[in-house]
Structures are given as structure tokens and as C-alpha cells.
mmCIF file of C-alpha atoms and ligand atoms in Angstrom:
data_model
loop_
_atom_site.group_PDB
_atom_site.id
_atom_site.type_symbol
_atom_site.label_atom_id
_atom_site.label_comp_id
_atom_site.label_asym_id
_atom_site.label_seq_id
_atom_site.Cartn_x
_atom_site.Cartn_y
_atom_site.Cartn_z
ATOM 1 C CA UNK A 24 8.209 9.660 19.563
ATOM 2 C CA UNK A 25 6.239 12.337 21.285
ATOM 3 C CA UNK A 26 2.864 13.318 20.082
ATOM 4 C CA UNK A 27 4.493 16.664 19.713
ATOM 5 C CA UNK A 28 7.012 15.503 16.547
ATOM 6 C CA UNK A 29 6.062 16.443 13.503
ATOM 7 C CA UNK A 30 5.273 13.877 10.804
ATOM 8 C CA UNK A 31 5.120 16.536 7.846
ATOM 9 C CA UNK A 32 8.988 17.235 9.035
ATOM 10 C CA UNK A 33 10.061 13.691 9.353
ATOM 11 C CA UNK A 34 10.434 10.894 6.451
ATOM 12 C CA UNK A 35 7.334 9.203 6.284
ATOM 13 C CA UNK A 36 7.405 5.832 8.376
ATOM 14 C CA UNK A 37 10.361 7.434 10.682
ATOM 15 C CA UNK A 38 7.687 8.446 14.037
ATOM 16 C CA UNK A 39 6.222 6.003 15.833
ATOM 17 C CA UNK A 40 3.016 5.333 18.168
ATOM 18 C CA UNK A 41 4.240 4.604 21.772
ATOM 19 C CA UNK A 42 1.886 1.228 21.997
ATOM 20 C CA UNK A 43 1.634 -2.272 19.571
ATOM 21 C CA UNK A 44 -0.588 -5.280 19.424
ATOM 22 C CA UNK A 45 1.235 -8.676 19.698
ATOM 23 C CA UNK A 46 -0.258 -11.956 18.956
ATOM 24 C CA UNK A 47 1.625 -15.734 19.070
ATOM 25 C CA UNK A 48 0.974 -18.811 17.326
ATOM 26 C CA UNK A 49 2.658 -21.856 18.879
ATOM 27 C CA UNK A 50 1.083 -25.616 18.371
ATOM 28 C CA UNK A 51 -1.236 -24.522 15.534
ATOM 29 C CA UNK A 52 -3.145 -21.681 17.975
ATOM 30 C CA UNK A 53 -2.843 -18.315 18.118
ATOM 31 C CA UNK A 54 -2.678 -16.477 21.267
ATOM 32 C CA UNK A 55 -3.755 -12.763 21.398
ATOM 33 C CA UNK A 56 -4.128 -11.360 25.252
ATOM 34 C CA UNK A 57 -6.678 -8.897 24.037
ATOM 35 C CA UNK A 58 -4.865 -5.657 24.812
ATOM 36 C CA UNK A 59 -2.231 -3.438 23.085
ATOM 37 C CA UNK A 60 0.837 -2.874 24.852
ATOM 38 C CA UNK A 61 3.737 -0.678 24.847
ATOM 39 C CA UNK A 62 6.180 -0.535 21.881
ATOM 40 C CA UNK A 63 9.207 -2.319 22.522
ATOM 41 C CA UNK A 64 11.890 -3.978 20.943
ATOM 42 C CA UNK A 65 11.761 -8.006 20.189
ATOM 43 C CA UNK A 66 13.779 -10.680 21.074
ATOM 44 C CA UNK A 67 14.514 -13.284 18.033
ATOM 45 C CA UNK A 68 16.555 -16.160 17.872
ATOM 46 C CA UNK A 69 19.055 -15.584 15.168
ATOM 47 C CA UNK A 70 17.804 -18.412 13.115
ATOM 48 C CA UNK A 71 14.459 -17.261 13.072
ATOM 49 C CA UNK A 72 12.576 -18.632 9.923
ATOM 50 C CA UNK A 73 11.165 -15.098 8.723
ATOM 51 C CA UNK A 74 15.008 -13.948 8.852
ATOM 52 C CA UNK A 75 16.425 -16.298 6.643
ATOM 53 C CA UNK A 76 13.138 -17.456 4.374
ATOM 54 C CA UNK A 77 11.443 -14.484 4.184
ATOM 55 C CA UNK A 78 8.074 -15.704 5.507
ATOM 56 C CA UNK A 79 6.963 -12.411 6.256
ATOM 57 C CA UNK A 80 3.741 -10.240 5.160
ATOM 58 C CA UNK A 81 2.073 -7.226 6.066
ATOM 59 C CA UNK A 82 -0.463 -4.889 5.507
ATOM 60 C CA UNK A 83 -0.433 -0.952 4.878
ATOM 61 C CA UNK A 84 -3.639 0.640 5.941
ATOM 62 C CA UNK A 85 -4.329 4.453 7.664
ATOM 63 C CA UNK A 86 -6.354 6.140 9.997
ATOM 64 C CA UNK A 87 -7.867 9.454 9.503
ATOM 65 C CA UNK A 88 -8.705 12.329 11.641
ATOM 66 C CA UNK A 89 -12.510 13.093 11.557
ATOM 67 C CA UNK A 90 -14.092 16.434 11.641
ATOM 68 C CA UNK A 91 -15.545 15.742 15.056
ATOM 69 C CA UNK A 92 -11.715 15.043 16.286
ATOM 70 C CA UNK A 93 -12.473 11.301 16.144
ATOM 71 C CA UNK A 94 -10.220 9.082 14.282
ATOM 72 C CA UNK A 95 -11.506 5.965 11.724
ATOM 73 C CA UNK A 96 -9.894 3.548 10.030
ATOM 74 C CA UNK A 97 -10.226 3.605 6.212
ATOM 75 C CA UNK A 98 -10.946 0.038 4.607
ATOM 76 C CA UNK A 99 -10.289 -2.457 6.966
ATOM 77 C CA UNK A 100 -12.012 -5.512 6.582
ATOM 78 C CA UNK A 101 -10.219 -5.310 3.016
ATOM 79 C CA UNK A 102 -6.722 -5.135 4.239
ATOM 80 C CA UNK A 103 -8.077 -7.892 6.620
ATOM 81 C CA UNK A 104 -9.054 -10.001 3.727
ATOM 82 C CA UNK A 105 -5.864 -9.181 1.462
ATOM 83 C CA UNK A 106 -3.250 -10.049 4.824
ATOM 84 C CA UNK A 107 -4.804 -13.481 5.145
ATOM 85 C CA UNK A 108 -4.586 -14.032 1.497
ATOM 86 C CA UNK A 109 -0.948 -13.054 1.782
ATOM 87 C CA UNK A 110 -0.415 -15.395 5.125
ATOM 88 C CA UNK A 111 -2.326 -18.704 3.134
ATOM 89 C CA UNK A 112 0.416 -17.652 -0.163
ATOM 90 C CA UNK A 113 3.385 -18.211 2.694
ATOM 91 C CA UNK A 114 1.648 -21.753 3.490
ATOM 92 C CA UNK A 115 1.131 -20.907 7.043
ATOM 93 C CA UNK A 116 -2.016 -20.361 9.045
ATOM 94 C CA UNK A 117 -3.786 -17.517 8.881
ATOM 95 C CA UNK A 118 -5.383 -15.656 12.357
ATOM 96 C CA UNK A 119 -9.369 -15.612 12.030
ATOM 97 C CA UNK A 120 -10.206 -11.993 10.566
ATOM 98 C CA UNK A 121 -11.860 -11.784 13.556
ATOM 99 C CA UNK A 122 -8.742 -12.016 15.377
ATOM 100 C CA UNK A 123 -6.720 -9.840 13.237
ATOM 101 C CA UNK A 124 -8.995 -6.830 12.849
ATOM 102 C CA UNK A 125 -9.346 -6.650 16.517
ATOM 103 C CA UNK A 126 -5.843 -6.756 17.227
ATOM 104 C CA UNK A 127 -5.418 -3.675 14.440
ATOM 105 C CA UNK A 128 -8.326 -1.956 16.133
ATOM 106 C CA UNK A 129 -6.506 -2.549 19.532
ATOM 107 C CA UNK A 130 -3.363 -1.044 18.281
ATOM 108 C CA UNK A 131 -4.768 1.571 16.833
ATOM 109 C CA UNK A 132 -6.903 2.856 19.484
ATOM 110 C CA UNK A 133 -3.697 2.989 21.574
ATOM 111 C CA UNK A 134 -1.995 5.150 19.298
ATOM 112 C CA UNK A 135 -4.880 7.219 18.179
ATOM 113 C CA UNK A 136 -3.774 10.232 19.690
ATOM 114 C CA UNK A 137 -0.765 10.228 17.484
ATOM 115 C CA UNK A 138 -3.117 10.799 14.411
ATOM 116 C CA UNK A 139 -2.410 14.060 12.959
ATOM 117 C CA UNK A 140 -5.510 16.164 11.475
ATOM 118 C CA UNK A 141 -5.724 15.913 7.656
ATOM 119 C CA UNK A 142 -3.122 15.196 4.746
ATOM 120 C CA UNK A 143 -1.789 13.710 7.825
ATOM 121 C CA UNK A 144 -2.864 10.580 8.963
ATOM 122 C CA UNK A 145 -1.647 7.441 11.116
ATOM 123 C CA UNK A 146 -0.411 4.643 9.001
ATOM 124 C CA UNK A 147 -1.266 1.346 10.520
ATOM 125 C CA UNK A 148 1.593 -1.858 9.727
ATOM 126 C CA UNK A 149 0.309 -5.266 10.294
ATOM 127 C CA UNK A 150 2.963 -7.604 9.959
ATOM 128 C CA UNK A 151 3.038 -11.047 10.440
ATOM 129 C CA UNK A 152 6.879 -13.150 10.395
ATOM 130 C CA UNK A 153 7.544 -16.850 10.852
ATOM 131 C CA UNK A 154 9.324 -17.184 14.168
ATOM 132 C CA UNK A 155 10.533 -20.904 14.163
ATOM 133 C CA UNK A 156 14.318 -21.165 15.470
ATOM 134 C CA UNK A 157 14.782 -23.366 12.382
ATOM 135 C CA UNK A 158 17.982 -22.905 9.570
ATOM 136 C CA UNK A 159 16.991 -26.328 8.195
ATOM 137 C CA UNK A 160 13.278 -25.353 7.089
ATOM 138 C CA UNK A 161 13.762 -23.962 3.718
ATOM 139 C CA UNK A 162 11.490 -25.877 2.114
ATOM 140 C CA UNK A 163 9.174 -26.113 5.401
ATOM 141 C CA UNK A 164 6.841 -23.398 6.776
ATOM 142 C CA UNK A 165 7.938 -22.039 9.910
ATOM 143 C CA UNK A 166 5.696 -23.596 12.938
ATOM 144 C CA UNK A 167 5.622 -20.602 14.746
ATOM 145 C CA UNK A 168 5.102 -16.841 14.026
ATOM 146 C CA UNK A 169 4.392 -13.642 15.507
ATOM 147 C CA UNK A 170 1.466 -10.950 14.048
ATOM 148 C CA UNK A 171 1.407 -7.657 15.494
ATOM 149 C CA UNK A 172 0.396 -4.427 14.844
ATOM 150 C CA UNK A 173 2.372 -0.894 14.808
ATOM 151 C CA UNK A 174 1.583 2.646 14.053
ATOM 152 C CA UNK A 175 3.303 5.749 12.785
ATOM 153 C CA UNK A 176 1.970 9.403 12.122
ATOM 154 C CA UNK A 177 2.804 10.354 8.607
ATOM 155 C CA UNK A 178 2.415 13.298 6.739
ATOM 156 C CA UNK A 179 3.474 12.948 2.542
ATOM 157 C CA UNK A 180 5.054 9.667 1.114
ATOM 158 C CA UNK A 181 6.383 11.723 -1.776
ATOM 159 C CA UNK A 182 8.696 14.550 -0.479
ATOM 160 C CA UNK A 183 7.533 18.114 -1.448
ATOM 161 C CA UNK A 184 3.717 16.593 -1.109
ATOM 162 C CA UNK A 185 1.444 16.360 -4.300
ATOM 163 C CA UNK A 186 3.609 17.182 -7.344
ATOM 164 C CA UNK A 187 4.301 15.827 -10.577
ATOM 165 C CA UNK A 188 6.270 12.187 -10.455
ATOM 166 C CA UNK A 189 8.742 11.068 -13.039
ATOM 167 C CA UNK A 190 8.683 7.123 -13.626
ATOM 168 C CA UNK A 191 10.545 5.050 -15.427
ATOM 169 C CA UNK A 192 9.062 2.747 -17.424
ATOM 170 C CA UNK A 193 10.956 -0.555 -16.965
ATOM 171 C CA UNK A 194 10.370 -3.181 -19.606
ATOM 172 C CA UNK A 195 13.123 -6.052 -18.879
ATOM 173 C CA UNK A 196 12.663 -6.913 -15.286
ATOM 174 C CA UNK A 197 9.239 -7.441 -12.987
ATOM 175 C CA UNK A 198 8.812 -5.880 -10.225
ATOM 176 C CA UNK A 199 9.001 -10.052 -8.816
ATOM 177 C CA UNK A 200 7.827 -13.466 -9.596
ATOM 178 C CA UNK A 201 4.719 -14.374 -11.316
ATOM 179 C CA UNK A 202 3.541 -16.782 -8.788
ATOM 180 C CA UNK A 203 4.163 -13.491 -5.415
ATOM 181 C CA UNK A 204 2.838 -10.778 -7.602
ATOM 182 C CA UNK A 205 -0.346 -9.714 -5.661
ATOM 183 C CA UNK A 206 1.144 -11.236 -1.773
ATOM 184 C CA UNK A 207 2.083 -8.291 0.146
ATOM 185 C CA UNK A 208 5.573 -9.726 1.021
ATOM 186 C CA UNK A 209 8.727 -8.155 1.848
ATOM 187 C CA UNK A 210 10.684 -9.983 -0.642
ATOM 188 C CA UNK A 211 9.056 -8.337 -3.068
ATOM 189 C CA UNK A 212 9.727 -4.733 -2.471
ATOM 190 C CA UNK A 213 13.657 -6.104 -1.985
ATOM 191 C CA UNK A 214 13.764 -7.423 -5.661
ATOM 192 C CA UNK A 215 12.386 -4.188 -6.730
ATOM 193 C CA UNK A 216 14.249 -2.243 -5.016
ATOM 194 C CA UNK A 217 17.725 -2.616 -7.360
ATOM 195 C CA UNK A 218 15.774 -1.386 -10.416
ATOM 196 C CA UNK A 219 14.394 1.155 -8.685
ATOM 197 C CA UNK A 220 17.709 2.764 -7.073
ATOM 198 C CA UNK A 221 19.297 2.105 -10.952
ATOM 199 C CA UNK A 222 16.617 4.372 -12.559
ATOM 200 C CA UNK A 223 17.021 7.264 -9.691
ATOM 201 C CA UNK A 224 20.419 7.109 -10.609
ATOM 202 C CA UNK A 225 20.751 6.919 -14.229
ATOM 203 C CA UNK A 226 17.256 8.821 -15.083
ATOM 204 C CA UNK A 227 16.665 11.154 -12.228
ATOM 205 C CA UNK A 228 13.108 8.969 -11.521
ATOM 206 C CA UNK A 229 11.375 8.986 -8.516
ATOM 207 C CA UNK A 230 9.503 5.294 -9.221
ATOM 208 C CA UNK A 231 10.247 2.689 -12.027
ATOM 209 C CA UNK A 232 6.694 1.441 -13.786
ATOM 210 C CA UNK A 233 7.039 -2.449 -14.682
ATOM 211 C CA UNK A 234 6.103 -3.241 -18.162
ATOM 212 C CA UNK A 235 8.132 -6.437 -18.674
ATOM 213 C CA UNK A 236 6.284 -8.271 -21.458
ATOM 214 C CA UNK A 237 4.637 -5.125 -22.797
ATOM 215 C CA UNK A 238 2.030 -4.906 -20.018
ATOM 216 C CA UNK A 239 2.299 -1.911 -17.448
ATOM 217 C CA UNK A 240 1.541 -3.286 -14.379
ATOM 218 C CA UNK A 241 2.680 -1.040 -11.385
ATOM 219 C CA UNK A 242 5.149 0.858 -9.598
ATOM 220 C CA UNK A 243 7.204 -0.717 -6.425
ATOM 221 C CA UNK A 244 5.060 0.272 -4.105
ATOM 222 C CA UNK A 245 1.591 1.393 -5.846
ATOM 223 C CA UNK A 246 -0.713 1.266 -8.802
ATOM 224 C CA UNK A 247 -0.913 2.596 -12.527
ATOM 225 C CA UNK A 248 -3.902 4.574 -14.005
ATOM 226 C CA UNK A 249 -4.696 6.330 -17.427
ATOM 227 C CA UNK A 250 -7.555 8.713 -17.447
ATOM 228 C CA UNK A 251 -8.907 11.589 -18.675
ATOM 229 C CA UNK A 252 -12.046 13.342 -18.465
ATOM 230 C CA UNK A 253 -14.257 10.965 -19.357
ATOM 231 C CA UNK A 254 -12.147 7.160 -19.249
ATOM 232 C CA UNK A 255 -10.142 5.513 -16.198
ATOM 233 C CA UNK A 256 -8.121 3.098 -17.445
ATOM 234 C CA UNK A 257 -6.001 0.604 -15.390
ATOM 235 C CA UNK A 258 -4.768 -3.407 -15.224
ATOM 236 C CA UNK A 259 -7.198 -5.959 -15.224
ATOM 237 C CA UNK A 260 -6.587 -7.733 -11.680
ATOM 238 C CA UNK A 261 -4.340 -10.646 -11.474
ATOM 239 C CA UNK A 262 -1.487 -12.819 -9.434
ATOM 240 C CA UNK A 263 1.095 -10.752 -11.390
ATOM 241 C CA UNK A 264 0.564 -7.458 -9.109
ATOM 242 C CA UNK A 265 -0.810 -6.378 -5.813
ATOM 243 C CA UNK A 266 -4.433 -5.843 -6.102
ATOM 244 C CA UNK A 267 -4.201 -2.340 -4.486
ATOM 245 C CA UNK A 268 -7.443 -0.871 -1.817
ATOM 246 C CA UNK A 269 -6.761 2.673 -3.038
ATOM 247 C CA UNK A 270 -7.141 1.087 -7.031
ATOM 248 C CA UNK A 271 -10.401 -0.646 -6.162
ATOM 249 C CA UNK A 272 -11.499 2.642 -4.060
ATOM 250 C CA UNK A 273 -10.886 4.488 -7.143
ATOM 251 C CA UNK A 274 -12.612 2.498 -9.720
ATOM 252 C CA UNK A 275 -15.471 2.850 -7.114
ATOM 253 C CA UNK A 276 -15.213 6.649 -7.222
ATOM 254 C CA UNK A 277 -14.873 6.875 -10.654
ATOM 255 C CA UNK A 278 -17.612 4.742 -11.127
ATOM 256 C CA UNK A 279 -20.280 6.901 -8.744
ATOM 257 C CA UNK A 280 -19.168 9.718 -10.986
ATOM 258 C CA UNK A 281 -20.502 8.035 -14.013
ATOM 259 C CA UNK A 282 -16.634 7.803 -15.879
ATOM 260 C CA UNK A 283 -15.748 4.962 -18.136
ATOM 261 C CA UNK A 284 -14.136 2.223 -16.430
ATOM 262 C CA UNK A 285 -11.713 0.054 -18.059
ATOM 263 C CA UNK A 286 -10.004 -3.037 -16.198
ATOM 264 C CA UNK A 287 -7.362 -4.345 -19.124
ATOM 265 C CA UNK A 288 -3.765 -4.725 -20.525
ATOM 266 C CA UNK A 289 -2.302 -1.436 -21.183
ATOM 267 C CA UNK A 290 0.970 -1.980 -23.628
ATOM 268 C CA UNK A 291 3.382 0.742 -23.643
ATOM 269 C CA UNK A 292 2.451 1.969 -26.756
ATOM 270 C CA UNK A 293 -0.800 3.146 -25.542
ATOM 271 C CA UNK A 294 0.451 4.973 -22.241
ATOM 272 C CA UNK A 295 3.064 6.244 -24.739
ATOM 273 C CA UNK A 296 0.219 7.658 -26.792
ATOM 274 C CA UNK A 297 -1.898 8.370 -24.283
ATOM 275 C CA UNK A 298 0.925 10.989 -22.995
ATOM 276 C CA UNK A 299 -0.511 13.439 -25.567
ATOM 277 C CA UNK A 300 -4.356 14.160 -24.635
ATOM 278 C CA UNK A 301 -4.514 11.941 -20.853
ATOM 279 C CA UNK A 302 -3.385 12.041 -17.691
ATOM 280 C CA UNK A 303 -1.560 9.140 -15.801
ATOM 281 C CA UNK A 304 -1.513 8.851 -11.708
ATOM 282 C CA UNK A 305 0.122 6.124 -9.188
ATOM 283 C CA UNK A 306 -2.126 5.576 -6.189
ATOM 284 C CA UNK A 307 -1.659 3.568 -2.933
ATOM 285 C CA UNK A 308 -2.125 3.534 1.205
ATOM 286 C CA UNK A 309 0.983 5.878 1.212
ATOM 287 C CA UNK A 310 0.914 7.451 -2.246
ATOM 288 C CA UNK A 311 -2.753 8.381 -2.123
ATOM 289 C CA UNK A 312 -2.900 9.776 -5.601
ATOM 290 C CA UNK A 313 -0.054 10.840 -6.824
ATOM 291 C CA UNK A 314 0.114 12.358 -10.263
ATOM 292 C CA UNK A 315 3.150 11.735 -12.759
ATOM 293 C CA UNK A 316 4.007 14.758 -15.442
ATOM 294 C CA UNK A 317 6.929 12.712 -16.969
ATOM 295 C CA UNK A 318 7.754 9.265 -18.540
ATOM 296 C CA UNK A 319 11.294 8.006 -19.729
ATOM 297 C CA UNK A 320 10.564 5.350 -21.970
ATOM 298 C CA UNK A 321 12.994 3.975 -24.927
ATOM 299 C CA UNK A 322 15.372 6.530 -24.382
ATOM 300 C CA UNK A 323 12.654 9.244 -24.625
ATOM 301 C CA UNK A 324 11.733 11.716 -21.890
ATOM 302 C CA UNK A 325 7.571 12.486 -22.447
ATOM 303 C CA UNK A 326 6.015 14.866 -21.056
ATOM 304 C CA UNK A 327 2.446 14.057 -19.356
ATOM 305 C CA UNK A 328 -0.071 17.013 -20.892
ATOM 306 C CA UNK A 329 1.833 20.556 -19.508
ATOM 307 C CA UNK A 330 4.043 18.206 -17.254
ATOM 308 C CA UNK A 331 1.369 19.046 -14.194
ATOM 309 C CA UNK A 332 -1.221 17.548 -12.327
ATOM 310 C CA UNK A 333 -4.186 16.949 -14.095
ATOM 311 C CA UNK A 334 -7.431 18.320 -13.339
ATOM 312 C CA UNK A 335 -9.539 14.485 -13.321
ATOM 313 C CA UNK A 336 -6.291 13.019 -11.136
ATOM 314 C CA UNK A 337 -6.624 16.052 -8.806
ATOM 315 C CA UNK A 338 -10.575 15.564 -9.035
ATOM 316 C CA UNK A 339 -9.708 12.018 -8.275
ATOM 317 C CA UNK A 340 -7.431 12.384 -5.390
ATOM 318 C CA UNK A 341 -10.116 15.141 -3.556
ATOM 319 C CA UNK A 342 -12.552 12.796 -3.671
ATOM 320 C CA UNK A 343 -11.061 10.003 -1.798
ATOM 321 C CA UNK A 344 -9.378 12.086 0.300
ATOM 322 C CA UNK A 345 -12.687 13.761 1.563
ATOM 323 C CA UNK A 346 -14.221 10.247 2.058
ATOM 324 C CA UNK A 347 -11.355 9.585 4.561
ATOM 325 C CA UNK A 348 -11.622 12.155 6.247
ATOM 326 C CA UNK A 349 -15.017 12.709 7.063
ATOM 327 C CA UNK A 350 -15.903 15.741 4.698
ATOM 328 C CA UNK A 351 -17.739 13.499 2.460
ATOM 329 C CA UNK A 352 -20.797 10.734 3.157
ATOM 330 C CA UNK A 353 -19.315 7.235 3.656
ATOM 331 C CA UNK A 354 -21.705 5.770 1.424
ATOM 332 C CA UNK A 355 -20.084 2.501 0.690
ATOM 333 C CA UNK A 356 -19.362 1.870 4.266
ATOM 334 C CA UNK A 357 -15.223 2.642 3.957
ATOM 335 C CA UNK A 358 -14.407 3.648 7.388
ATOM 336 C CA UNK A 359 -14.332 1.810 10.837
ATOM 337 C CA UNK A 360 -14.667 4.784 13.722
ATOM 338 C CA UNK A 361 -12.117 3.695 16.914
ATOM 339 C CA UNK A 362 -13.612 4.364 20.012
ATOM 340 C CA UNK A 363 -11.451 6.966 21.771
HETATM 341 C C1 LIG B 423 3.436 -3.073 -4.808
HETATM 342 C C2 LIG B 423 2.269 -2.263 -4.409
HETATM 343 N N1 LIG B 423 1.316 -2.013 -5.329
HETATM 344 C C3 LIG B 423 0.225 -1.312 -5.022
HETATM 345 C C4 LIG B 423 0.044 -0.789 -3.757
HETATM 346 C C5 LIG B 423 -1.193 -0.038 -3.439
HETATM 347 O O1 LIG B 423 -2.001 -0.801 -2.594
HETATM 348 P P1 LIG B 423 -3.003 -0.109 -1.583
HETATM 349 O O2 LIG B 423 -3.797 0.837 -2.371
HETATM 350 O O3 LIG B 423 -3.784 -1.208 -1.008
HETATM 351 O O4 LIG B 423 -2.144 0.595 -0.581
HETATM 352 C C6 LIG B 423 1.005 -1.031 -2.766
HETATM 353 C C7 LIG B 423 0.869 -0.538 -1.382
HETATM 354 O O5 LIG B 423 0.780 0.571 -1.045
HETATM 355 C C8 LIG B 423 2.156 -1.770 -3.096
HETATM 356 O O6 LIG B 423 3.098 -1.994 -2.187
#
């Protein structure tokens, strides 16, 4: 891509930084030479272990334009913390975070000038696979992988930018298994992806909402609030969905604005009720905040308030938005600055 493509006319994810960060790990070490270097395509054996066994994570963080023309990354250390957690749930070795935030930094500094200026931002994808030329080691980790780093300038996940979503609320099926809830693992985003396609299809909905068991958990790619003026309202953390940076970011928000937090089951009778006074908003890396105006639930189409976004989501979504980029103080210490 040239830095002259535009990311607000391209499908998010589609544009990419000309450079990447590559680290090995052979004989139980990892090798990282310290330096990005430019994007190119890999060579992999066609039995690599990631291919067939999915032993593959990664990470979805951004970088944001700064009012001085800098750029910053927003929450780092955290999506530092959460891609280890995800590399120890594959039952390989993780990098040091040492290791792993400098190789995102190193990436990222590379491709910094691809960061377009506010809603636009440069979406960073750590991604770690399991290399080893192995068909035989399905019940083995692979004993060799590959982390890197890539970026791409984005503009809106959501076609048309911020409007009202319609989700589907999807009480049969999780979004995956119990035990890979809250690992940020490509197998997970395949097994939601059939429910997902199924309810654009049959319901004209742009996400599906997991509920099996009666408890609303989240979408397939981001998180599930209730709130209204006063109250935010979302799931209590735990292995059964991933434990989202934007979420905690929010509850953080919320909290400095003195709103009622509240970390807890939400059964689909409440969001149900809750349709008729509250608003309800996804939020994630890519989503940011993005509110929904309509539910399909049992058959019943429900409209969210006057079907727009609310004024506490919207409240919400400025917020963090200004903390990102630089128009408001950084006072819990969010965002990493990249030297240019
Ligand atoms: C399944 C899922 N849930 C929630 C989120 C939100 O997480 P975060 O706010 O860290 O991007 C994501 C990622 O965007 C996701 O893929």
C-alpha cells in the first residue's frame, strides 16, 4: 500500500504498512534481530503445526495520531499481558513481555507514517503461529513458532461509521468452548463465524450476541454493555469470553465519571427489559464503541430507546476516543508515544 490509499475507502484490515517485526523460536529460545523489516510474504512448510492445529494467537491493538502529529500506542503492556496469556493457553512458550512489546514498538515505528489522523488510526496485529513441520503432533505443541508483528491503517470497522447495530441474540450455540473463551485464538472467531453468517442471512444482523445458557456474554469479535445515565452494566470477567482492553478502559471511564458499575450475569430477560428505558453498546480494538438500536430475540425485533445512538454510549465512546488521541489527559497512563 502507499501512504497515499485511503483507509476510510478500503475494508478495514485490507491496507497494509510496508515494514513487520519477525521473531523465531527454535530449541526453546527466541531469536528477535532487533529491527523491523520489510513486509514480505512467508515461506511455510505445508505441514506446519499452526496450519493444521491451530496453534495460533494474536493480539489487536491501535495506534493513534496525536495532536502534535506524533503517533502512541493505546494500551500496550495490556495486550502484552493478554498475548502471553493466550501463548501459555496453546502450551507453548511465551516471548518475555520485554521481548514482545519491543518487537510491537519496532513494527510500529516502521509503519508509523501510515497512521492516519483521527477516527483513523493504525491497527497493530501481533500474531504468534506454531511453525513445527510436524502432521503427527496433534496432541503435541509445536517446537517451533514464529511471532511477528504487522500493521494496517484503518478507518471504521462497521461500514457507514458510528450507527445503530442490529444483533442477534443467539441462545443455542457459544461463540466457542468453555475452556478457549477469553484466548485470543483464531479458532475461535472460525466457530463463530457460521452463526454469525446464518443470522446476516436469515435476520438482516450485523453481529450475533451469545447468550447460550441465558447469560449474554459477547459478540464475535467484541463486548456487551447495558447502561444508561446513571448504571454500566456488563459480564463479570471469566474463561468463558475474551476479557476485552476497550471493556476494562470503559469501566475505568465510567468509573472517573462517578456511574454505577456493575460486573455480573446479565440473562436475556433483563437486556430484553432493559430495551425500554437503557441503552446497549458493543465495544472493542476495532469496534471502539459501537452502539446497537435493534435486538432480534425469540422471534421478536426490539427496538433499543428511538432505535439511535444513545446519548451515555455516545458520551462513552467521546471519551475514550479523546484519551487516544491526545485531546484528553492520559491520566491512567494508557498510551506508549513511538519515537518518530
Ligand atoms: C471475541 C472478542 N471479544 C471482545 C473483543 C474486544 O477486545 P478489545 O477491547 O481488547 O479489543 C475482541 C477484540 O476486539 C474480540 O475479538
Amino acid at each position: 500500500m502507499s501512504e497515499k490509499q485511503d483507509p476510510f475507502n478500503a475494508p478495514f484490515g485490507t491496507l497494509f504498512g510496508d515494514h513487520m517485526a519477525v521473531a523465531t523460536y527454535v530449541d526453546g529460545v527466541y531469536d528477535y534481530p532487533g529491527a523491523a523489516v520489510p513486509l514480505e510474504n512467508f515461506s511455510l512448510h505445508p505441514a506446519t503445526h499452526a496450519l493444521h492445529y491451530a496453534s495460533e494467537c494474536f493480539e489487536g491493538l491501535k495506534a493513534h495520531r496525536q495532536p502534535d502529529g506524533s503517533v502512541a500506542i493505546f494500551r500496550l503492556d495490556d495486550s502484552v499481558a493478554r498475548m502471553i496469556r493466550s501463548i501459555e493457553k496453546l502450551r507453548m512458550t511465551p516471548p518475555s513481555a520485554e521481548m514482545l512489546r519491543q518487537l510491537i514498538i519496532d513494527a510500529t515505528t516502521a509503519n508509523a507514517s501510515f497512521t492516519p489522523d483521527a477516527p483513523g488510526s493504525l491497527y497493530i496485529r501481533p500474531t504468534f503461529i506454531g511453525t513445527a513441520p510436524n502432521i503427527g503432533a496433534a496432541a503435541t505443541p509445536s517446537t517451533e513458532a514464529m511471532l511477528y508483528c504487522i500493521n494496517s491503517p484503518v478507518g471504521d470497522y462497521f461500514a457507514g461509521g458510528v450507527r445503530p447495530l442490529t444483533i442477534f441474540i443467539e441462545t443455542d450455540m457459544p461463540r466457542t468452548t468453555p475452556q478457549f473463551g477469553s484466548v485470543k485464538s483464531g479458532a475461535n472467531y472460525v466457530m463463530a463465524l457460521g452463526p454469525t453468517l446464518d443470522a446476516k442471512r436469515d435476520h438482516v444482523a450485523d453481529q450475533v450476541l451469545f447468550a447460550s445458557g441465558d447469560d449474554v456474554t459477547e459478540t464475535g469479535a467484541a463486548n456487551f454493555f447495558l447502561c444508561d445515565g446513571e448504571r454500566l452494566i456488563t459480564r463479570n470477567l471469566d474463561d468463558s469470553f475474551l476479557h476485552g482492553i476497550t471493556r476494562s478502559s470503559i469501566l475505568q471511564i465510567a468509573r472517573d465519571m462517578d456511574m454505577e458499575i456493575e460486573e455480573r450475569s446479565i440473562p436475556v430477560a433483563e437486556l430484553r427489559a432493559w430495551a425500554e428505558h437503557g441503552e446497549m453498546f458493543l465495544s472493542g480494538t476495532a469496534a471502539v464503541i459501537a452502539p446497537i438500536g435493534t435486538v432480534i430475540t425469540q422471534g421478536e425485533t426490539i427496538t433499543i430507546g428511538d432505535g439511535q445512538p444513545g446519548g451515555t454510549t455516545l458520551k462513552l465512546r467521546e471519551a475514550l476516543t479523546d484519551i487516544q488521541s491526545g485531546i484528553s489527559e492520559d491520566k491512567h497512563g494508557w498510551l506508549t508515544p513511538l519515537n518518530s
